[in-house]
Amino acid sequence: MLLVRRSSAWPWVLAAGAVGLGALAVVLNALAGVRGDPWWQVVLGVSALLTSGAVGLLIALRRPGHRIGWLLLGNALVLGAAFLASSYGEYALLERPGALPGARWAALWDSSSWPLLFAGVTAIALVFPGGSLPSPRWRRTATGVGVSFAALIVAELFTASPLNAPFRQVASPLPALPHAVITPLLAVGYLGVLASLLAAAWAVRVRFRRAIGIERLQLKWLAYGACLIPATFLVCFAGVDGAAAFTALFMLMLVVVPVSVGIAILRFRLYDIDRLIDRTLVYAVLTLLLAGAYVATTLALAVAVGSGSAWTTAGATLATAVAFRPLRTRVQNVVDRRFNRARYDGRRQVEGFLSNLRAGRAAPESIQGVLADALGDARLELRFWLPEGEVYVDARGRAVLDSPEDTRARTPVRRGGVPLAMILHDAALDERPDLIQSVVEAAGLAIEIARLRVELRRQLDEVEASRARIVAAGYEERRRIERDLHDGAQQRLVSVGLTLRHAQHELGAHSNGVGGILDGAVAEIGDAIAELRELARGVRPSQLDDGLAPALRELAGRASLPVKVEATADRFPGALEAAAYFVASEGLTNVVKHAHASRVVVCAARDDGSLVISIADDGVGGAAPARGSGLAGLADRVNAQGGTLRLESAPGRGTTLTVELPCAS
Amino acid sequence: MRVVIAEDQVLLRAGLARLFEDAGHEVTATVGDADALLSAVARDEPDLVVADVRMPPTFSDEGARAAGQIREEHPGVGVLVLSQHVETQHAVALVSRGGFGYLLKDRVLDVQEFIDAAERVCRGGSALDPQVVATLVSPNGGDDRLADLTAREREVLALVAEGLTNSGIAKRLFLTVNTVETHVRSVLMKLDIPGTDDGHRRVLAVLAYLRSAQPQHQH
C-alpha cells in the first residue's frame, strides 16, 4: 500500500517540479524581453520539457518499476533547470541586473550543465527498452559513462574559461582550478562523453541484432526518433546557420525521442513503426523528387517562356501535381523493394493471384497456398470461419479443431468487422505484423470469396448427405415392411388356415358340407398369402438378404423375356444393393414396356470402388429420360447416392442403361 | 413318422404339430430355435424334422444351417425346411443333396400334398416348392435346351424337380403312368441327363442339371 502510494505520488511531484521550473523560466524569459531566448526556442524547449515530463509521468504511473519513466522525468527536470537557469541569468544579469539573487549561479549552471542534456538520452539508450543494461558486462561501460559526464560537468564548473554566451562578461561564482587539473579533466570528460554517445548507439545496435518480436519494434521506434541526431550533424555540416539550426534540431530530437520511447514502452500503436518508417521514406523521397521536378520545370519554362511569367509557376505546379500519383506508386514500390522486400514480393504475389482469379485462371480456394508463398511459411494454414456452425473449417469444408499443442501464431482475418478466417502461421512472422497485415489486406477479397464457396459447398454436402440418408432410410423402411409382411401377416394367415384345417379334421365325416366351405376359406387364405407375398416382393425382394446376384436372378426369372444375368457375388452395403436392384427392376420394366427387345443382359460388377450396373437390350433404342418418367425418378435416386446414370440409346441399336454407384457413401 | 417341429411362432408351431397329429403321425418335440432343434434331434432321433428357415436370434438362415447340420450328423433324418418366401439359392442347394424338402409355408394348407411331400422326404426323397421349380425351368435362364422342351415336357420336368414319382406325376396331370414315362424319357434325352430307374436319383440328377443351368452359382 505504502509502496503504491509513494510510487504513484512521486511521478506527480517530479513532473510538477519540472513543469514549475519550465513555467518560471517562461515567465522570466518574457520579462527578459529582447534579451530572452527567441520564441521558437521557447516553444521547442517547452515542448521538449512537456513531452519528456508527460511521457515520463505516464510510464512511471503505468509501470512504476520501469526505469525509463524515471529517467524521462529526470530529463524533464534537467530541461526545466537548464531553461530556468538561462532565463534567470538573462533577466537578472542582463535585463535588470541585481533584480534577483544568485544570478551568477544561474549563469554558471547555464554554461556548465549542457552535458546533462545528452545524459538523459544516453542513459535511455543504454537501458532501453527493458530498463536494464544489455548484459552485466555493460555495467563497467555504464560506470564509465557516469564518470565521463560527471568529469565534464565538474570541469565546466571549475574551468577558468569565460562562461558561454550571452554570459561571457559574467564572473563565475566558483573558483577556477589550475590548468593542470582542468585540462585532463576536460579531456577525459569530452572524450568520455563522445565515447558514451557511441556506446549508447552501440548498445541499441547490439540489442536490435538480438531482438525479436516486440522488442525489435520498440528499438525501431527509438532508432526512428534518434535518427534526428545524425540529421543534426548533417545540417550543421551543410553549413546552414550553425548554432540556430543545431539548437532547433537538437530540441526537436528532445521532443521526438520521448514520444518514440513512450510509444515503445506503453505499446500504444507499437506496430505502426514499420509503416511510419515506410511512409517517412516514401514522402521524403517523393518530396525531393517533386521539388526537383518543380525546379527543373520552372527552369525549363523560364528558358522557353521567359522568367517571371505566371505561366511558369502554373506549368510547374501542374507538372508536379500530375506527376504526384504515378510517382507516389513508383516510389512506394521502390521503397518496398529496397527496404521491405518481403512485403513487396508478398503483395505482388497476392495481386497476381487476384488477377488470375478475375480471369478465371485460379480457384479462390488456393488462397492458402498463395498466402503461404507470400508470407514465406510453407506450414501456413488458413481456416475459414463459418458463423452458422460457429466452427473453423479447411478449404474442403471439413471442421478443424484448434489444438492447444499447436504452437503456431494466430492472426484473425476480418472484413468490415466480421470475422472471416484465421491464419495459423509461424510465430516468427509476428515480428513482421506489417507484412502479414499488408498481404492479408490485399488477399481479403479472395479470402472472403473462398470462405463463401467453402460455406456453400459445406451446406451442399450436408444437403446431399441428408438426401442420401433419406433414401437409405427409405430402403431400410422397405426392408422392415417386407419383414413385417412375411413374418407377421403372412404367418398369421397360415396359422388361421391350419386352424381351419384342424377344424375340418375334427368334423371328419360328419361335416355336412361344412368341409367344402372350409376348403373355400382355406383357398381364400392361400390366395391372400400369395398376394401378400407378391406385395412384399414389390416392396423389396427378400433375396436381397442373400445379395444382389440372387435378387437379380430372381428378377430375371420373372421377366417376360429372356434375361441373362451377369452379377458379381460380392456383397455391398444394403442401401447400395437395394438401389442397384431397383435400377435393374426399373430398367427391365422399361425394356419390357418400350424396347421391343428379344434379349436383355443385366450386369452388376465392382469397378474401382463403385458398383456398376447395366441393363442392355437389343431393342429399338431411341429412349430419352422424359420429365416425370421412371427414368427421371431413377436418375434422382441414383444422384441421391452420389451415383451417375448414363443412357446410350441410338435409334435401332438397342438401349444400354449404365448406373455407377460409389461404394464409399 | 416321428416328427420334430422347429418354428419360432407359437401359434404356427402348435398348428403344425396338430396337422401332423391329425394325419396320424407322432410329434416328439416342438422347439423355437436352432439350438433346441439340434438337441431335440440328438435326443429323439426322429424320422423327420420340419424347420422354419428364419429363426432366432438373427432371423436370417439359422433354420437352413441347422438343417444342413442335421443331414450330416443324422443321415437317417429327413429335413423339411419351410420358408415365408422363395429363396432359390438355399433351396436348390439343400434339396439337390437328397432327403431334403423345401416348401413355402402356405403349402401346409394343402394338407394332403404337404403330408405326401413330408413322407417322401422322410423316405429319403425330395420336395422342392413349385415356385422355386418354376424359376428353375423358366426358359429365361439362358439355357437353350430348356427352351427346346414342349410345354407338356416342361410341366413334367417341373414335377420331377418337385420330387414327385412317375405315379405322382400321373395323378397330378391326369395322365397314365406310361405316358408320363414317355415324357420323362424324352426330357432326359433332350437335356442329356443319364437315365436311371431309381426315382430319387433321377430327381437329384434333374436338380443337378437345373442347378448347373442357372447362371453363376455361389454355393
mmCIF file of N, CA, C and O in Angstrom, chain A residues 482-483 486-487 490-492 494-495 497-499 501-502 505-506 522 525-526 529 533 542-543 545-546 549-550 553 556-563 565-569, chain B residues 7-9 11-12 15-16 18-19 22-23 52 54 58-60 84-90 104-106 108-111 131 135 138-141 214-218:
data_model
loop_
_atom_site.group_PDB
_atom_site.id
_atom_site.type_symbol
_atom_site.label_atom_id
_atom_site.label_comp_id
_atom_site.label_asym_id
_atom_site.label_seq_id
_atom_site.Cartn_x
_atom_site.Cartn_y
_atom_site.Cartn_z
ATOM 1 N N GLU A 482 -41.241 -55.341 -45.614
ATOM 2 C CA GLU A 482 -41.184 -56.680 -46.216
ATOM 3 C C GLU A 482 -41.150 -57.749 -45.121
ATOM 4 O O GLU A 482 -41.901 -58.724 -45.148
ATOM 5 N N ARG A 483 -40.315 -57.522 -44.100
ATOM 6 C CA ARG A 483 -40.223 -58.453 -42.986
ATOM 7 C C ARG A 483 -41.572 -58.592 -42.277
ATOM 8 O O ARG A 483 -42.037 -59.687 -41.963
ATOM 9 N N HIS A 486 -43.968 -60.651 -44.323
ATOM 10 C CA HIS A 486 -43.645 -62.076 -44.333
ATOM 11 C C HIS A 486 -43.844 -62.723 -42.970
ATOM 12 O O HIS A 486 -44.484 -63.751 -42.837
ATOM 13 N N ASP A 487 -43.233 -62.101 -41.978
ATOM 14 C CA ASP A 487 -43.195 -62.760 -40.667
ATOM 15 C C ASP A 487 -44.449 -62.482 -39.851
ATOM 16 O O ASP A 487 -44.746 -63.212 -38.909
ATOM 17 N N GLN A 490 -48.419 -62.751 -43.000
ATOM 18 C CA GLN A 490 -48.426 -63.999 -43.763
ATOM 19 C C GLN A 490 -48.479 -65.232 -42.848
ATOM 20 O O GLN A 490 -49.273 -66.149 -43.048
ATOM 21 N N GLN A 491 -47.651 -65.231 -41.826
ATOM 22 C CA GLN A 491 -47.620 -66.376 -40.905
ATOM 23 C C GLN A 491 -48.923 -66.500 -40.129
ATOM 24 O O GLN A 491 -49.396 -67.601 -39.855
ATOM 25 N N ARG A 492 -49.485 -65.302 -39.804
ATOM 26 C CA ARG A 492 -50.742 -65.329 -39.076
ATOM 27 C C ARG A 492 -51.829 -66.005 -39.927
ATOM 28 O O ARG A 492 -52.599 -66.837 -39.445
ATOM 29 N N VAL A 494 -51.299 -68.208 -42.253
ATOM 30 C CA VAL A 494 -51.027 -69.657 -42.305
ATOM 31 C C VAL A 494 -51.585 -70.338 -41.049
ATOM 32 O O VAL A 494 -52.212 -71.399 -41.119
ATOM 33 N N SER A 495 -51.381 -69.680 -39.891
ATOM 34 C CA SER A 495 -51.893 -70.241 -38.637
ATOM 35 C C SER A 495 -53.411 -70.406 -38.690
ATOM 36 O O SER A 495 -53.965 -71.444 -38.304
ATOM 37 N N GLY A 497 -55.255 -70.661 -41.319
ATOM 38 C CA GLY A 497 -55.557 -71.743 -42.263
ATOM 39 C C GLY A 497 -55.397 -73.101 -41.611
ATOM 40 O O GLY A 497 -56.232 -74.004 -41.772
ATOM 41 N N LEU A 498 -54.300 -73.234 -40.841
ATOM 42 C CA LEU A 498 -54.045 -74.514 -40.163
ATOM 43 C C LEU A 498 -55.164 -74.816 -39.168
ATOM 44 O O LEU A 498 -55.600 -75.962 -39.034
ATOM 45 N N THR A 499 -55.623 -73.757 -38.472
ATOM 46 C CA THR A 499 -56.716 -73.953 -37.526
ATOM 47 C C THR A 499 -57.969 -74.445 -38.246
ATOM 48 O O THR A 499 -58.669 -75.359 -37.788
ATOM 49 N N ARG A 501 -58.051 -76.066 -41.027
ATOM 50 C CA ARG A 501 -57.798 -77.447 -41.436
ATOM 51 C C ARG A 501 -58.036 -78.401 -40.268
ATOM 52 O O ARG A 501 -58.588 -79.484 -40.416
ATOM 53 N N HIS A 502 -57.589 -77.957 -39.100
ATOM 54 C CA HIS A 502 -57.787 -78.786 -37.910
ATOM 55 C C HIS A 502 -59.278 -78.960 -37.635
ATOM 56 O O HIS A 502 -59.767 -80.069 -37.366
ATOM 57 N N HIS A 505 -60.664 -81.383 -39.897
ATOM 58 C CA HIS A 505 -60.292 -82.729 -39.490
ATOM 59 C C HIS A 505 -61.186 -83.204 -38.357
ATOM 60 O O HIS A 505 -61.662 -84.338 -38.347
ATOM 61 N N GLU A 506 -61.452 -82.338 -37.388
ATOM 62 C CA GLU A 506 -62.275 -82.705 -36.239
ATOM 63 C C GLU A 506 -63.693 -83.036 -36.671
ATOM 64 O O GLU A 506 -64.322 -83.927 -36.134
ATOM 65 N N VAL A 522 -59.996 -71.834 -46.841
ATOM 66 C CA VAL A 522 -58.545 -72.064 -46.871
ATOM 67 C C VAL A 522 -57.971 -71.617 -48.213
ATOM 68 O O VAL A 522 -56.873 -71.011 -48.278
ATOM 69 N N ILE A 525 -57.557 -68.041 -48.135
ATOM 70 C CA ILE A 525 -56.370 -67.678 -47.342
ATOM 71 C C ILE A 525 -55.110 -67.867 -48.172
ATOM 72 O O ILE A 525 -54.203 -67.019 -48.170
ATOM 73 N N GLY A 526 -55.092 -68.985 -48.921
ATOM 74 C CA GLY A 526 -53.930 -69.243 -49.778
ATOM 75 C C GLY A 526 -53.731 -68.120 -50.782
ATOM 76 O O GLY A 526 -52.604 -67.637 -50.984
ATOM 77 N N ILE A 529 -52.364 -65.078 -49.047
ATOM 78 C CA ILE A 529 -50.928 -65.218 -48.757
ATOM 79 C C ILE A 529 -50.112 -64.955 -50.010
ATOM 80 O O ILE A 529 -49.097 -64.246 -49.986
ATOM 81 N N ARG A 533 -47.387 -62.075 -50.549
ATOM 82 C CA ARG A 533 -46.007 -62.390 -50.924
ATOM 83 C C ARG A 533 -45.599 -61.525 -52.120
ATOM 84 O O ARG A 533 -44.504 -60.974 -52.170
ATOM 85 N N SER A 542 -36.946 -60.309 -50.921
ATOM 86 C CA SER A 542 -36.197 -60.831 -49.772
ATOM 87 C C SER A 542 -34.888 -61.462 -50.204
ATOM 88 O O SER A 542 -33.996 -61.640 -49.393
ATOM 89 N N GLN A 543 -34.762 -61.757 -51.498
ATOM 90 C CA GLN A 543 -33.488 -62.297 -51.993
ATOM 91 C C GLN A 543 -32.334 -61.325 -51.768
ATOM 92 O O GLN A 543 -31.173 -61.732 -51.732
ATOM 93 N N ASP A 545 -31.515 -60.120 -49.174
ATOM 94 C CA ASP A 545 -30.824 -60.545 -47.960
ATOM 95 C C ASP A 545 -29.605 -61.390 -48.303
ATOM 96 O O ASP A 545 -28.612 -61.391 -47.583
ATOM 97 N N ASP A 546 -29.705 -62.131 -49.418
ATOM 98 C CA ASP A 546 -28.611 -63.030 -49.798
ATOM 99 C C ASP A 546 -27.655 -62.359 -50.769
ATOM 100 O O ASP A 546 -26.701 -62.984 -51.225
ATOM 101 N N ALA A 549 -26.798 -60.606 -56.469
ATOM 102 C CA ALA A 549 -26.870 -61.592 -57.550
ATOM 103 C C ALA A 549 -28.136 -62.451 -57.448
ATOM 104 O O ALA A 549 -28.875 -62.567 -58.441
ATOM 105 N N PRO A 550 -28.448 -63.065 -56.295
ATOM 106 C CA PRO A 550 -29.680 -63.854 -56.212
ATOM 107 C C PRO A 550 -30.920 -63.019 -56.500
ATOM 108 O O PRO A 550 -31.848 -63.493 -57.166
ATOM 109 N N ARG A 553 -31.215 -62.481 -60.157
ATOM 110 C CA ARG A 553 -31.596 -63.721 -60.835
ATOM 111 C C ARG A 553 -33.087 -63.980 -60.649
ATOM 112 O O ARG A 553 -33.780 -64.403 -61.571
ATOM 113 N N ALA A 556 -34.853 -61.676 -62.915
ATOM 114 C CA ALA A 556 -34.763 -62.129 -64.307
ATOM 115 C C ALA A 556 -35.728 -63.277 -64.562
ATOM 116 O O ALA A 556 -36.382 -63.349 -65.610
ATOM 117 N N GLY A 557 -35.844 -64.172 -63.570
ATOM 118 C CA GLY A 557 -36.712 -65.329 -63.729
ATOM 119 C C GLY A 557 -38.173 -64.943 -63.923
ATOM 120 O O GLY A 557 -38.956 -65.697 -64.489
ATOM 121 N N ARG A 558 -38.556 -63.767 -63.458
ATOM 122 C CA ARG A 558 -39.943 -63.345 -63.553
ATOM 123 C C ARG A 558 -40.227 -62.551 -64.814
ATOM 124 O O ARG A 558 -41.381 -62.286 -65.120
ATOM 125 N N ALA A 559 -39.173 -62.142 -65.495
ATOM 126 C CA ALA A 559 -39.379 -61.271 -66.646
ATOM 127 C C ALA A 559 -40.057 -62.041 -67.768
ATOM 128 O O ALA A 559 -39.959 -63.270 -67.849
ATOM 129 N N SER A 560 -40.751 -61.302 -68.628
ATOM 130 C CA SER A 560 -41.490 -61.966 -69.690
ATOM 131 C C SER A 560 -40.633 -62.124 -70.948
ATOM 132 O O SER A 560 -41.149 -62.414 -72.003
ATOM 133 N N LEU A 561 -39.353 -61.871 -70.839
ATOM 134 C CA LEU A 561 -38.470 -62.134 -71.981
ATOM 135 C C LEU A 561 -37.134 -62.635 -71.433
ATOM 136 O O LEU A 561 -36.847 -62.451 -70.242
ATOM 137 N N PRO A 562 -36.318 -63.274 -72.275
ATOM 138 C CA PRO A 562 -35.073 -63.861 -71.763
ATOM 139 C C PRO A 562 -34.126 -62.793 -71.218
ATOM 140 O O PRO A 562 -33.838 -61.820 -71.912
ATOM 141 N N VAL A 563 -33.724 -63.015 -69.962
ATOM 142 C CA VAL A 563 -32.801 -62.068 -69.341
ATOM 143 C C VAL A 563 -31.563 -62.824 -68.882
ATOM 144 O O VAL A 563 -31.659 -63.815 -68.174
ATOM 145 N N VAL A 565 -28.243 -62.789 -66.674
ATOM 146 C CA VAL A 565 -27.719 -62.037 -65.530
ATOM 147 C C VAL A 565 -26.248 -62.350 -65.355
ATOM 148 O O VAL A 565 -25.858 -63.512 -65.277
ATOM 149 N N GLU A 566 -25.430 -61.330 -65.350
ATOM 150 C CA GLU A 566 -24.003 -61.492 -65.048
ATOM 151 C C GLU A 566 -23.710 -60.621 -63.846
ATOM 152 O O GLU A 566 -23.458 -59.424 -63.984
ATOM 153 N N ALA A 567 -23.816 -61.250 -62.669
ATOM 154 C CA ALA A 567 -23.704 -60.431 -61.453
ATOM 155 C C ALA A 567 -22.561 -60.926 -60.593
ATOM 156 O O ALA A 567 -22.346 -62.128 -60.459
ATOM 157 N N THR A 568 -21.848 -59.977 -60.008
ATOM 158 C CA THR A 568 -20.770 -60.322 -59.097
ATOM 159 C C THR A 568 -21.359 -60.919 -57.814
ATOM 160 O O THR A 568 -22.453 -60.552 -57.388
ATOM 161 N N ALA A 569 -20.593 -61.850 -57.210
ATOM 162 C CA ALA A 569 -21.046 -62.437 -55.954
ATOM 163 C C ALA A 569 -20.663 -61.562 -54.769
ATOM 164 O O ALA A 569 -21.020 -61.851 -53.637
ATOM 165 N N GLU B 7 -40.142 -74.069 -35.030
ATOM 166 C CA GLU B 7 -40.804 -72.872 -35.574
ATOM 167 C C GLU B 7 -40.906 -71.878 -34.432
ATOM 168 O O GLU B 7 -41.331 -72.211 -33.337
ATOM 169 N N ASP B 8 -40.485 -70.599 -34.692
ATOM 170 C CA ASP B 8 -40.420 -69.664 -33.570
ATOM 171 C C ASP B 8 -41.776 -69.070 -33.215
ATOM 172 O O ASP B 8 -41.974 -68.596 -32.107
ATOM 173 N N GLN B 9 -42.727 -69.085 -34.172
ATOM 174 C CA GLN B 9 -44.027 -68.508 -33.839
ATOM 175 C C GLN B 9 -44.925 -69.571 -33.210
ATOM 176 O O GLN B 9 -45.210 -70.617 -33.810
ATOM 177 N N LEU B 11 -48.124 -69.942 -32.365
ATOM 178 C CA LEU B 11 -49.392 -70.378 -32.974
ATOM 179 C C LEU B 11 -49.141 -71.331 -34.132
ATOM 180 O O LEU B 11 -49.772 -72.386 -34.242
ATOM 181 N N LEU B 12 -48.195 -70.934 -34.963
ATOM 182 C CA LEU B 12 -47.893 -71.733 -36.146
ATOM 183 C C LEU B 12 -47.307 -73.075 -35.738
ATOM 184 O O LEU B 12 -47.606 -74.119 -36.324
ATOM 185 N N GLY B 15 -50.056 -75.211 -34.629
ATOM 186 C CA GLY B 15 -50.855 -75.616 -35.790
ATOM 187 C C GLY B 15 -50.182 -76.734 -36.563
ATOM 188 O O GLY B 15 -50.825 -77.711 -36.973
ATOM 189 N N LEU B 16 -48.866 -76.607 -36.754
ATOM 190 C CA LEU B 16 -48.114 -77.633 -37.484
ATOM 191 C C LEU B 16 -48.170 -78.966 -36.752
ATOM 192 O O LEU B 16 -48.370 -80.031 -37.355
ATOM 193 N N ARG B 18 -50.421 -80.011 -34.671
ATOM 194 C CA ARG B 18 -51.765 -80.583 -34.800
ATOM 195 C C ARG B 18 -51.938 -81.220 -36.171
ATOM 196 O O ARG B 18 -52.538 -82.291 -36.302
ATOM 197 N N LEU B 19 -51.380 -80.529 -37.178
ATOM 198 C CA LEU B 19 -51.518 -81.031 -38.548
ATOM 199 C C LEU B 19 -50.954 -82.446 -38.668
ATOM 200 O O LEU B 19 -51.592 -83.356 -39.198
ATOM 201 N N ASP B 22 -53.034 -84.867 -36.567
ATOM 202 C CA ASP B 22 -54.304 -85.199 -37.231
ATOM 203 C C ASP B 22 -54.090 -86.229 -38.331
ATOM 204 O O ASP B 22 -54.960 -87.049 -38.617
ATOM 205 N N ALA B 23 -52.857 -86.137 -38.959
ATOM 206 C CA ALA B 23 -52.574 -87.081 -40.054
ATOM 207 C C ALA B 23 -52.076 -88.404 -39.515
ATOM 208 O O ALA B 23 -51.665 -89.278 -40.285
ATOM 209 N N ASP B 52 -38.420 -74.019 -39.716
ATOM 210 C CA ASP B 52 -38.541 -72.692 -40.341
ATOM 211 C C ASP B 52 -37.143 -72.224 -40.756
ATOM 212 O O ASP B 52 -36.184 -72.432 -40.013
ATOM 213 N N ARG B 54 -36.072 -69.052 -41.116
ATOM 214 C CA ARG B 54 -35.664 -67.942 -40.228
ATOM 215 C C ARG B 54 -36.074 -68.278 -38.813
ATOM 216 O O ARG B 54 -37.230 -68.538 -38.532
ATOM 217 N N THR B 58 -31.001 -64.288 -35.219
ATOM 218 C CA THR B 58 -30.814 -63.255 -36.256
ATOM 219 C C THR B 58 -31.909 -63.277 -37.316
ATOM 220 O O THR B 58 -31.978 -62.400 -38.149
ATOM 221 N N PHE B 59 -32.733 -64.311 -37.315
ATOM 222 C CA PHE B 59 -33.809 -64.414 -38.308
ATOM 223 C C PHE B 59 -33.289 -64.324 -39.735
ATOM 224 O O PHE B 59 -33.895 -63.675 -40.572
ATOM 225 N N SER B 60 -32.116 -64.937 -40.011
ATOM 226 C CA SER B 60 -31.675 -64.935 -41.402
ATOM 227 C C SER B 60 -31.788 -66.361 -41.971
ATOM 228 O O SER B 60 -32.766 -66.657 -42.646
ATOM 229 N N GLN B 84 -40.960 -68.437 -45.732
ATOM 230 C CA GLN B 84 -42.036 -67.475 -45.983
ATOM 231 C C GLN B 84 -42.035 -67.019 -47.435
ATOM 232 O O GLN B 84 -42.995 -66.478 -47.921
ATOM 233 N N HIS B 85 -40.863 -67.148 -48.079
ATOM 234 C CA HIS B 85 -40.779 -66.653 -49.452
ATOM 235 C C HIS B 85 -39.776 -67.513 -50.227
ATOM 236 O O HIS B 85 -39.004 -68.273 -49.644
ATOM 237 N N VAL B 86 -39.774 -67.322 -51.541
ATOM 238 C CA VAL B 86 -38.944 -68.160 -52.397
ATOM 239 C C VAL B 86 -37.483 -67.755 -52.295
ATOM 240 O O VAL B 86 -37.142 -66.590 -52.504
ATOM 241 N N GLU B 87 -36.640 -68.703 -51.931
ATOM 242 C CA GLU B 87 -35.212 -68.439 -51.885
ATOM 243 C C GLU B 87 -34.502 -69.513 -52.696
ATOM 244 O O GLU B 87 -34.078 -70.526 -52.163
ATOM 245 N N THR B 88 -34.405 -69.275 -53.973
ATOM 246 C CA THR B 88 -33.842 -70.274 -54.880
ATOM 247 C C THR B 88 -32.464 -70.740 -54.432
ATOM 248 O O THR B 88 -32.158 -71.929 -54.441
ATOM 249 N N GLN B 89 -31.674 -69.772 -54.022
ATOM 250 C CA GLN B 89 -30.276 -70.047 -53.692
ATOM 251 C C GLN B 89 -30.135 -71.191 -52.679
ATOM 252 O O GLN B 89 -29.499 -72.204 -52.939
ATOM 253 N N HIS B 90 -30.755 -70.995 -51.497
ATOM 254 C CA HIS B 90 -30.665 -72.015 -50.456
ATOM 255 C C HIS B 90 -31.393 -73.273 -50.862
ATOM 256 O O HIS B 90 -30.893 -74.382 -50.675
ATOM 257 N N LEU B 104 -42.725 -73.548 -49.433
ATOM 258 C CA LEU B 104 -43.269 -72.316 -48.867
ATOM 259 C C LEU B 104 -44.226 -72.686 -47.744
ATOM 260 O O LEU B 104 -44.866 -73.739 -47.788
ATOM 261 N N LYS B 105 -44.323 -71.806 -46.769
ATOM 262 C CA LYS B 105 -45.097 -72.154 -45.588
ATOM 263 C C LYS B 105 -46.568 -72.433 -45.896
ATOM 264 O O LYS B 105 -47.192 -73.309 -45.311
ATOM 265 N N ASP B 106 -47.116 -71.646 -46.840
ATOM 266 C CA ASP B 106 -48.546 -71.812 -47.070
ATOM 267 C C ASP B 106 -48.893 -73.130 -47.764
ATOM 268 O O ASP B 106 -50.061 -73.461 -47.917
ATOM 269 N N VAL B 108 -48.647 -75.813 -46.423
ATOM 270 C CA VAL B 108 -49.223 -76.663 -45.376
ATOM 271 C C VAL B 108 -50.745 -76.650 -45.434
ATOM 272 O O VAL B 108 -51.414 -77.547 -44.919
ATOM 273 N N LEU B 109 -51.313 -75.617 -46.060
ATOM 274 C CA LEU B 109 -52.769 -75.538 -46.126
ATOM 275 C C LEU B 109 -53.339 -76.604 -47.059
ATOM 276 O O LEU B 109 -54.488 -77.006 -46.922
ATOM 277 N N ASP B 110 -52.508 -77.036 -48.022
ATOM 278 C CA ASP B 110 -52.919 -78.145 -48.889
ATOM 279 C C ASP B 110 -52.461 -79.434 -48.213
ATOM 280 O O ASP B 110 -51.413 -79.982 -48.546
ATOM 281 N N VAL B 111 -53.250 -79.866 -47.226
ATOM 282 C CA VAL B 111 -52.768 -80.854 -46.266
ATOM 283 C C VAL B 111 -52.236 -82.123 -46.931
ATOM 284 O O VAL B 111 -51.131 -82.565 -46.626
ATOM 285 N N GLN B 131 -42.930 -73.111 -56.781
ATOM 286 C CA GLN B 131 -42.500 -71.769 -57.203
ATOM 287 C C GLN B 131 -41.015 -71.714 -57.473
ATOM 288 O O GLN B 131 -40.562 -71.030 -58.386
ATOM 289 N N THR B 135 -38.999 -71.056 -61.338
ATOM 290 C CA THR B 135 -37.886 -70.202 -61.771
ATOM 291 C C THR B 135 -36.769 -71.038 -62.382
ATOM 292 O O THR B 135 -36.079 -70.588 -63.287
ATOM 293 N N SER B 138 -37.729 -72.038 -65.955
ATOM 294 C CA SER B 138 -38.090 -70.926 -66.837
ATOM 295 C C SER B 138 -37.111 -70.844 -68.001
ATOM 296 O O SER B 138 -35.901 -70.998 -67.812
ATOM 297 N N PRO B 139 -37.625 -70.622 -69.218
ATOM 298 C CA PRO B 139 -36.734 -70.557 -70.375
ATOM 299 C C PRO B 139 -35.876 -69.290 -70.365
ATOM 300 O O PRO B 139 -35.040 -69.094 -71.217
ATOM 301 N N ASN B 140 -36.066 -68.401 -69.374
ATOM 302 C CA ASN B 140 -35.292 -67.161 -69.333
ATOM 303 C C ASN B 140 -33.884 -67.354 -68.797
ATOM 304 O O ASN B 140 -33.093 -66.436 -68.811
ATOM 305 N N GLY B 141 -33.629 -68.538 -68.240
ATOM 306 C CA GLY B 141 -32.340 -68.770 -67.622
ATOM 307 C C GLY B 141 -31.198 -68.692 -68.610
ATOM 308 O O GLY B 141 -30.055 -68.577 -68.222
ATOM 309 N N GLN B 214 -28.452 -72.858 -64.195
ATOM 310 C CA GLN B 214 -28.592 -71.493 -63.684
ATOM 311 C C GLN B 214 -27.274 -70.741 -63.867
ATOM 312 O O GLN B 214 -26.209 -71.279 -63.613
ATOM 313 N N PRO B 215 -27.323 -69.498 -64.265
ATOM 314 C CA PRO B 215 -26.088 -68.748 -64.454
ATOM 315 C C PRO B 215 -25.443 -68.416 -63.106
ATOM 316 O O PRO B 215 -26.142 -68.007 -62.168
ATOM 317 N N GLN B 216 -24.132 -68.621 -63.048
ATOM 318 C CA GLN B 216 -23.296 -68.191 -61.898
ATOM 319 C C GLN B 216 -23.834 -68.566 -60.524
ATOM 320 O O GLN B 216 -24.569 -67.796 -59.902
ATOM 321 N N HIS B 217 -23.433 -69.695 -60.037
ATOM 322 C CA HIS B 217 -23.852 -70.073 -58.691
ATOM 323 C C HIS B 217 -22.798 -69.733 -57.676
ATOM 324 O O HIS B 217 -21.619 -69.706 -57.969
ATOM 325 N N GLN B 218 -23.269 -69.488 -56.504
ATOM 326 C CA GLN B 218 -22.328 -69.101 -55.455
ATOM 327 C C GLN B 218 -21.978 -70.261 -54.551
ATOM 328 O O GLN B 218 -20.889 -70.286 -53.996
#
